[in-house]
mmCIF file with all atom_site columns, C-alpha atoms in Angstrom:
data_model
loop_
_atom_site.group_PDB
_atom_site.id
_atom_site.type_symbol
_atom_site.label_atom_id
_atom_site.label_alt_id
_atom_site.label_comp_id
_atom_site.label_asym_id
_atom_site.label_entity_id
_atom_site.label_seq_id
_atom_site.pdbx_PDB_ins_code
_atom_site.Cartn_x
_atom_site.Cartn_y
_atom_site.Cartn_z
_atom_site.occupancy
_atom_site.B_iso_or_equiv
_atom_site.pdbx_formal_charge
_atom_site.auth_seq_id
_atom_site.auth_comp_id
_atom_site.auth_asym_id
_atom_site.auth_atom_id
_atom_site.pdbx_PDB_model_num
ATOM 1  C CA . UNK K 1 1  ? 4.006  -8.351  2.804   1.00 54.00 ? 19  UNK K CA 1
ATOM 2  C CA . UNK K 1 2  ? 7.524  -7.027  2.258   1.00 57.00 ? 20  UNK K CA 1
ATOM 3  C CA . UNK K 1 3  ? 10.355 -8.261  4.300   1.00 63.00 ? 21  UNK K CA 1
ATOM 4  C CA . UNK K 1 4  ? 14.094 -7.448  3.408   1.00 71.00 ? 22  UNK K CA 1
ATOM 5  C CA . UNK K 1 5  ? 14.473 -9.726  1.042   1.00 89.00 ? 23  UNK K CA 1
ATOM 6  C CA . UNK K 1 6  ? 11.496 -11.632 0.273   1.00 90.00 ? 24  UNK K CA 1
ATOM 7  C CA . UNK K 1 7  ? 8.189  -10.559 -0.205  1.00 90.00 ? 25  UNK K CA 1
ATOM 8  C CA . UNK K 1 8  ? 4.705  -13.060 0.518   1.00 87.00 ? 26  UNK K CA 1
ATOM 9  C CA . UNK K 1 9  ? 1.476  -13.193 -1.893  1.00 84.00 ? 27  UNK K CA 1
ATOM 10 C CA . UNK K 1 10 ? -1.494 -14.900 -0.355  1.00 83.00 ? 28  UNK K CA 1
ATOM 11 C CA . UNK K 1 11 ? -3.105 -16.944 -4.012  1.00 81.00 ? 29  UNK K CA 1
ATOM 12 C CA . UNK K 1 12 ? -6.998 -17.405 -4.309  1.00 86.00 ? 30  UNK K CA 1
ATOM 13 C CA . UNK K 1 13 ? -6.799 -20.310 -2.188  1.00 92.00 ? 31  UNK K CA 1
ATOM 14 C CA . UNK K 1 14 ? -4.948 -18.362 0.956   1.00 90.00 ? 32  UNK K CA 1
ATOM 15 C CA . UNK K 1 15 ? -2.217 -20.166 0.335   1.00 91.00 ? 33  UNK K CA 1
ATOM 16 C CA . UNK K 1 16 ? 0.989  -18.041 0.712   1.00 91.00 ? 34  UNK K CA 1
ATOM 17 C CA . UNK K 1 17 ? 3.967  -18.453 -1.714  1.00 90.00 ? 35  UNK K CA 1
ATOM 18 C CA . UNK K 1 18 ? 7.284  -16.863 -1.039  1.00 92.00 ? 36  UNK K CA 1
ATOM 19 C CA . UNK K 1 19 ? 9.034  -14.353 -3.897  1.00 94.00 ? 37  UNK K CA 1
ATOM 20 C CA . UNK K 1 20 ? 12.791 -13.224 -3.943  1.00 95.00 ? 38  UNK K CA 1
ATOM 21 C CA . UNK K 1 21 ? 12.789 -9.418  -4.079  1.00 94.00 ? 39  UNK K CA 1
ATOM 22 C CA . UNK K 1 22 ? 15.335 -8.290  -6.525  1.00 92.00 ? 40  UNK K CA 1
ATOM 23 C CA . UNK K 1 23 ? 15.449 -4.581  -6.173  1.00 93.00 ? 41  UNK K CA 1
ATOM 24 C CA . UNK K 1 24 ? 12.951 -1.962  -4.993  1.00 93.00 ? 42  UNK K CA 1
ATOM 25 C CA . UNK K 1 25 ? 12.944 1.519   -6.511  1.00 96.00 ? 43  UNK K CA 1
ATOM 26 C CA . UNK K 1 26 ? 10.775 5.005   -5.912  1.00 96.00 ? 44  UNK K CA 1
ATOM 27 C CA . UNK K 1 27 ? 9.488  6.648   -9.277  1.00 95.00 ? 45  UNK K CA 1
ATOM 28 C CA . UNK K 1 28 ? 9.835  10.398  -9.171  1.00 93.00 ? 46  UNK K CA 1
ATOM 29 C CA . UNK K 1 29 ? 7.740  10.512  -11.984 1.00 90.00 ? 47  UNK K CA 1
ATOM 30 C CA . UNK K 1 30 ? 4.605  8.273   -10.516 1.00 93.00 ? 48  UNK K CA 1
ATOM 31 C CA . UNK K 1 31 ? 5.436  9.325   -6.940  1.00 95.00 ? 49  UNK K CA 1
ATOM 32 C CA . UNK K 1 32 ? 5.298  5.403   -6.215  1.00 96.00 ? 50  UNK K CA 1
ATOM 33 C CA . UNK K 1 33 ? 7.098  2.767   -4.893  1.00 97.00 ? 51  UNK K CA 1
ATOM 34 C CA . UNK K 1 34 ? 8.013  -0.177  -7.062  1.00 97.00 ? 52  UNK K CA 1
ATOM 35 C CA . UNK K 1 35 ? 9.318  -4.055  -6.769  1.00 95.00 ? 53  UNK K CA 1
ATOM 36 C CA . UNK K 1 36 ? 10.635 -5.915  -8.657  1.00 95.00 ? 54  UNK K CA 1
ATOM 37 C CA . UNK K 1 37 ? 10.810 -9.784  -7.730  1.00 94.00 ? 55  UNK K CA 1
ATOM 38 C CA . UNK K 1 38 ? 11.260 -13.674 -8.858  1.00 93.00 ? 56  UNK K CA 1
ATOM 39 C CA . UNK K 1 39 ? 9.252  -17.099 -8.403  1.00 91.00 ? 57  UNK K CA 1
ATOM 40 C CA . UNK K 1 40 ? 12.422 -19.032 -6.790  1.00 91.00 ? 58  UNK K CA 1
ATOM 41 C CA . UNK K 1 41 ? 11.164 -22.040 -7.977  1.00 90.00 ? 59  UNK K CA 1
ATOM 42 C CA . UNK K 1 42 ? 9.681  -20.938 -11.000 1.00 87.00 ? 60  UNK K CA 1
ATOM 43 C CA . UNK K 1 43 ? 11.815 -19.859 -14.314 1.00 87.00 ? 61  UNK K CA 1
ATOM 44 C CA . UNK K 1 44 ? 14.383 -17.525 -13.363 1.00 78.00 ? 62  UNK K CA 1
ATOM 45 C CA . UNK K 1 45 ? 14.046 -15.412 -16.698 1.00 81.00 ? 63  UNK K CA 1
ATOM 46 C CA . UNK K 1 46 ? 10.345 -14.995 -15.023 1.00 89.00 ? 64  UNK K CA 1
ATOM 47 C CA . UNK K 1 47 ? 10.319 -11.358 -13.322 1.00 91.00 ? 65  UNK K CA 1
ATOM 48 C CA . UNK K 1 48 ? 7.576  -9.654  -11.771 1.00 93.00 ? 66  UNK K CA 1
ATOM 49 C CA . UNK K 1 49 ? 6.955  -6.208  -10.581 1.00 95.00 ? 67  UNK K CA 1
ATOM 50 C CA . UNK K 1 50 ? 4.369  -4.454  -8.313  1.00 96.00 ? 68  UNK K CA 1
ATOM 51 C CA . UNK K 1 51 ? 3.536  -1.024  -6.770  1.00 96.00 ? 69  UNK K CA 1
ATOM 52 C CA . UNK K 1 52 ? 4.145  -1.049  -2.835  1.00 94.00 ? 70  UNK K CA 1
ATOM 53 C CA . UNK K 1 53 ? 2.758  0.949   -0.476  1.00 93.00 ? 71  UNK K CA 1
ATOM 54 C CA . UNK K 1 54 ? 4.484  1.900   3.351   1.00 91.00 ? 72  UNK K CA 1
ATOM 55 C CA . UNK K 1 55 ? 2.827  -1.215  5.301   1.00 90.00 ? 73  UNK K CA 1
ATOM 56 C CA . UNK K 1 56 ? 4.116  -3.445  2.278   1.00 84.00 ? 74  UNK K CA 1
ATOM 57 C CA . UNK K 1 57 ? 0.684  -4.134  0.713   1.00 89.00 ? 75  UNK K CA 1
ATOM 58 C CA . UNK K 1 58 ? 0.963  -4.817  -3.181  1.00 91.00 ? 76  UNK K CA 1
ATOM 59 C CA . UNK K 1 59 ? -0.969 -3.326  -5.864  1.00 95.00 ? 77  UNK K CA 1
ATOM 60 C CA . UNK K 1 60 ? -0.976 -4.301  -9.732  1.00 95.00 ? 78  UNK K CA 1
ATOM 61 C CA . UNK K 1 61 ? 0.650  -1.669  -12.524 1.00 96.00 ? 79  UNK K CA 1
ATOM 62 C CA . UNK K 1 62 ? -2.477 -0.821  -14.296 1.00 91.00 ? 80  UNK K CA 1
ATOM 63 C CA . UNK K 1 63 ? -1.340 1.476   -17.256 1.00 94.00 ? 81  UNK K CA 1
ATOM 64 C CA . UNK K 1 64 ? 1.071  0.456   -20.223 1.00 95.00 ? 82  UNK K CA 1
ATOM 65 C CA . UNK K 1 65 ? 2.691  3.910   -19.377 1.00 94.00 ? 83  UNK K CA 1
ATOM 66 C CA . UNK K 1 66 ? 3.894  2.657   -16.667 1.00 95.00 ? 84  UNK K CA 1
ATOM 67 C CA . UNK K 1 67 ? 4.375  -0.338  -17.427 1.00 95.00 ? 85  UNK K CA 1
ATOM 68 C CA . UNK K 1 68 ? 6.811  0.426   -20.062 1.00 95.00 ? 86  UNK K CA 1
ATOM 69 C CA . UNK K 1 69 ? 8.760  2.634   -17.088 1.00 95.00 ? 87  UNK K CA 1
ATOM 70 C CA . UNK K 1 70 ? 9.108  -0.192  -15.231 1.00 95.00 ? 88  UNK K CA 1
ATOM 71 C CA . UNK K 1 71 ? 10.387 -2.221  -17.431 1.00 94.00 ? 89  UNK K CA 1
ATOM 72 C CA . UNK K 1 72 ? 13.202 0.453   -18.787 1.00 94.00 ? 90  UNK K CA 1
ATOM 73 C CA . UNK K 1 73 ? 14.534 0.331   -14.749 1.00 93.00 ? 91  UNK K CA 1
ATOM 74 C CA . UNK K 1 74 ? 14.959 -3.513  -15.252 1.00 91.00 ? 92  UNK K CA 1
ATOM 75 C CA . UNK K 1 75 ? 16.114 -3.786  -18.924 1.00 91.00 ? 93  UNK K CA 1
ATOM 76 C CA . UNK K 1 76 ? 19.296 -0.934  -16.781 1.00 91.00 ? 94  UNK K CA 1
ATOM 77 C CA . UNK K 1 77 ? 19.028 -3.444  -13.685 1.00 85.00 ? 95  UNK K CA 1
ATOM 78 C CA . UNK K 1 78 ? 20.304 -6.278  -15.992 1.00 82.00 ? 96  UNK K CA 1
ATOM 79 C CA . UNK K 1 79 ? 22.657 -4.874  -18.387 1.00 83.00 ? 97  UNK K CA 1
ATOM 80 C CA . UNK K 1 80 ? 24.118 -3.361  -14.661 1.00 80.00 ? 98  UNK K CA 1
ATOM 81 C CA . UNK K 1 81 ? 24.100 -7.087  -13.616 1.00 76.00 ? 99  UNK K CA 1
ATOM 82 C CA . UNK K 1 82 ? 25.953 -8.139  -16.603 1.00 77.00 ? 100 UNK K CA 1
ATOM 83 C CA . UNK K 1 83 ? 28.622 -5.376  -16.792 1.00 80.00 ? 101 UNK K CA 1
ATOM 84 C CA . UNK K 1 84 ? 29.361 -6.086  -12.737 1.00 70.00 ? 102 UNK K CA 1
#
């Protein structure tokens, strides 16, 4: 579940931990939605990413294709970051 700045994952056990989304972007490419997120109590050079859908469900990136998409958008996220 997305909210406007956090997102929820339910773990194996049902147990729901709380993520810090960092940005959100639409691939024109894919024709997906994308999000990109931290554990805020985990190690902050730790960043994950997801496919979302409209209702906020989360689905894994399956292929390396896109995998390596996603993570040219947050290799420009960060050096954007650092040049701010």
């Amino acid at each position: 579940m997305l909210d406007s700045n956090c997102l929820y994952v339910k773990d194996e056990n049902g147990n729901e931990k709380k993520f810090i989304i960092l940005f959100t972007f639409d691939s024109d490419e894919t024709k997906k939605q994308y999000v990109v997120y931290q554990d805020p109590d985990g190690d902050l050079s730790d960043v994950f990413a997801s496919i979302y859908d409209d209702q906020g469900n989360l689905y894994p990136i399956q292929s390396d294709e896109e995998w390596d998409m996603v993570e040219e958008v947050i290799n420009t996220f960060v050096e954007d970051e650092e040049d701010a």
